[in-house]
Amino acid sequence: MKMPANSSGSTLTSANPVEVGEKNRLINPELWQACAGPLVNLPAAGTHVVYFPQGHSEQVAASMKKDVDAQIPSYPNLQSKLFCILHKITLHADTETDEVYAQMTLQPVPSFDREALLRSDLLMKAHKPQTEFFCKTLTASDTSTHGGFSVPRRAAEKIFPPLDFNMQPPAQELVARDLHDNVWTFRHIYRGQPKRHLLTTGWSLFVSGKRLFAGDSVFLIYNLYYRDEKQQLLLGIRRANRQPANLSSSVLSSDSMHIGVLAAAAHAAANNSTFTGFNNQGKNDHIFILQRPSEFVIPLAKYYKAVCSNQISLGMRFRMLFETEESGTRRYMGTITGISDLDGVRWKNSQWRNLQVGWDEATAGERRNRVSIWELSPFDNIFKRTMPWLGEDMSMKDPGGLSLAQWMNMQQNPSMANQIQPGYLNSLAGSVLQNYGGPQMLTQNNLQFNSLNSQRSTSQLDQLQKLPQPATTSPLAMMMQPQQITDLTQQTVRQN
Amino acid sequence: MKMPANSSGSTLTSANPVEVGEKNRLINPELWQACAGPLVNLPAAGTHVVYFPQGHSEQVAASMKKDVDAQIPSYPNLQSKLFCILHKITLHADTETDEVYAQMTLQPVPSFDREALLRSDLLMKAHKPQTEFFCKTLTASDTSTHGGFSVPRRAAEKIFPPLDFNMQPPAQELVARDLHDNVWTFRHIYRGQPKRHLLTTGWSLFVSGKRLFAGDSVFLIYNLYYRDEKQQLLLGIRRANRQPANLSSSVLSSDSMHIGVLAAAAHAAANNSTFTGFNNQGKNDHIFILQRPSEFVIPLAKYYKAVCSNQISLGMRFRMLFETEESGTRRYMGTITGISDLDGVRWKNSQWRNLQVGWDEATAGERRNRVSIWELSPFDNIFKRTMPWLGEDMSMKDPGGLSLAQWMNMQQNPSMANQIQPGYLNSLAGSVLQNYGGPQMLTQNNLQFNSLNSQRSTSQLDQLQKLPQPATTSPLAMMMQPQQITDLTQQTVRQN
DNA sequence: GTGTCGGCTTTTCGCCGACAA
DNA sequence: TTGTCGGCGAAAAGCCGACAC
């Protein structure tokens, strides 16, 4: 598959993580993550995900600044959610705007087994970027031509190489790389009264080259994993008004884009029934490719835990994570005020943003009034009682709890411990969602019992969980390397 | 229908040509045409066209820099060409790049009658822009920050208001508008030794604002039809490497775009059979919208004349128009070396670029080796014998010849004179194209006999042909105003 | 700790005719 | 007829500490 010409790409699909084409540069995953923000949690290649075409359709409509209207044909055989294997995930950044996005290659699957769930959970975990990282929102002085960039003290001390304070004034040359591997050179000087860190020569070229304005943000990252000291500094940007890619309307009409999204998914789902191997005589019509999938492609384990654990009811209290101005996270509290289809005609009984919510704080106007169940952090502790290994933020940070594998083994019902039963997720969901279910969901999702794995223990997966990670490899890059997934029945797990 | 947010739009769909929304400014058709180049000939709203989804698919592939590959499902019911009514055509220009494109709203039709053909022919004619118009390719000096713009003498004298040569030096302020109605102000001065016309103050803002480089072109137009003298100057650009809109790959995957193109057309064609009126309970699923359609949407009359007139055979000599550097046209001569499907699997027996050609001149490397029949100007005169009203360039410039209507009336066979018979075009095509036809084309095109118009004479259309055009209205804008098309059977032709 | 400003130097911009192609 | 250049004055960029919040 060729890469789109106007983006840098980081392909993380083979055992060898460095796959370099001419224009196909490897994007640094930490920098990508910093620019994407802390709420974006990408699933790992080789794991299972849940894809919501409704969300995809919404995204297309938003980026075309157009409502979804009646021209779009209905795809009656297209479910509101598709369980898929994520074959490949690549990171990208628009060459014009530096906007970051991912590309995923998905294959719909009629069923998944217990190990798929465990694998998804396992590779979703160790996710916090451990890189030194700093974010600053640019001021008017930073972006004017009158001067340079005022570096926050903590950022300079944590990220930059130490200055030689014997110099008068102390100064050095810094070299930083952006997402496209472009090199930017700056003069870093410590001067003024009171003393402060500044970037002077070179800074204005960066501002004009990236077309930055006051209010936009820059990310400074100290990249632990580069051997070459000169290449340890990374530099990313994020624009103030994160325009949802309003570009591109000139190639295809909005309706055609909509139809393309839905037809591609429906086609892949339909052809999956005849799928026998990854290379089906060169015709890969059981797969489809998504751009910018981060909102509507959910790691299977995240979805699973949300549906199984969150007992949704009217009036339920919950918390939800939002991003702060400093690129951190903050919880806001709210109450579920309704459960209803966002689009009762096209997407009946869809879980996509079917929860209507109210927010506690007065500034709630900025926050959405419809959310999906996997976005919630539950407020009560029903769910900690049933799934004790989970922390409140569902990041499984509680080391004293049980692992998902242990918990599943603990269950009395052996079939539940060893595989997902047909309709299991749906019956769970149906029991807790008032407005959920009906026979349509059960038949559409068509979860099939896969007996191939029912005899095996989880010991090998437990070993995988304990594998030491090489210190010279980025944990995030590590996470995104696919395991051997094409033949799960052989339980081959490679260790690089 | 909302307009894409990143483009200015000129809507030419109502009897009143000025339809102004907030961001929906009217694009000047002469300026648009100058920027598009002399080879682009748009059909008029309300006329019939032939749409080649294969060409559309090619365009999408090219703009994504990707080959058409096997992921795309086949749409067995989608013909290689669709006869359509062009309901609406709007002119656009990308706000970022100023690249011009059109948007068309099409409705597939199972049949068309004789008047549709005549109307298409009629509104295709008076097309030569009669506006004063000049094009210059920018030099290094023009685009450097060291100086201004050197105006070619003829351009200054023909396009600019006359200078007061009593001044020392003669100078004035010029105000020009671009495609987006942005105003640019320049100082025009006549100085130097030898004397020459220059644009100085204001020019560099234009160069940097439009991001122009040496090799790009500017178009200066004196707009006859603006009353306000200050607004008579129009200013367009065209970039040297006309990138085929390589943008936009970040919203949708290439495959989804492809599928969207084909599925939208197939859906509209299928739903057309149930179509009863223009507003079908608010569901317009018998129409579809194309972006950038100029290459693969052909005016019906142009297609018709090419298929009926050009006797294609191996070794046939022909000429074909190409654009020159100065935005004029030039004919190149060539020979037909083969007739074969460009894509024999997906698009069997398609007329889209099914002619393989060789070029006489050594510089032929730049020219395509596959063309479609409607791109040819025939070299021999077989075709002038059969259709004497046509000039060699098929522009019907020969006033001494017969009009299409007269010629049709002249024919012995009255049914041929008054309407297009079922399968008529195909049987004609089949008789001249070696590799053409088979029962598939005949049934797919499904040309139906429309008897409603068979009793009427052509006198009213002949009158329309002779209507004087108001001097204050642009002929091109005139051409693009739709006639009353929704009920052809009433033969209502309005005169504004 | 850091955002903005006045003062001042350095660099670039941009108008001019000379000259040549 | 018009593309490029050196000269030169004007304007903008850009480095500095002062000062304030």
PDB file of C-alpha atoms in Angstrom, chain A residues 17 26-27 46 337:
ATOM      1  CA  PRO A  17       9.995  -1.400  13.484  1.00  0.00           C
ATOM      2  CA  LEU A  26       9.217   7.066  10.705  1.00  0.00           C
ATOM      3  CA  ILE A  27       7.186   9.367  12.874  1.00  0.00           C
ATOM      4  CA  GLY A  46      -2.643  -7.191  16.008  1.00  0.00           C
ATOM      5  CA  THR A 337     -30.073  12.465  31.778  1.00  0.00           C
TER       6      THR A 337
END
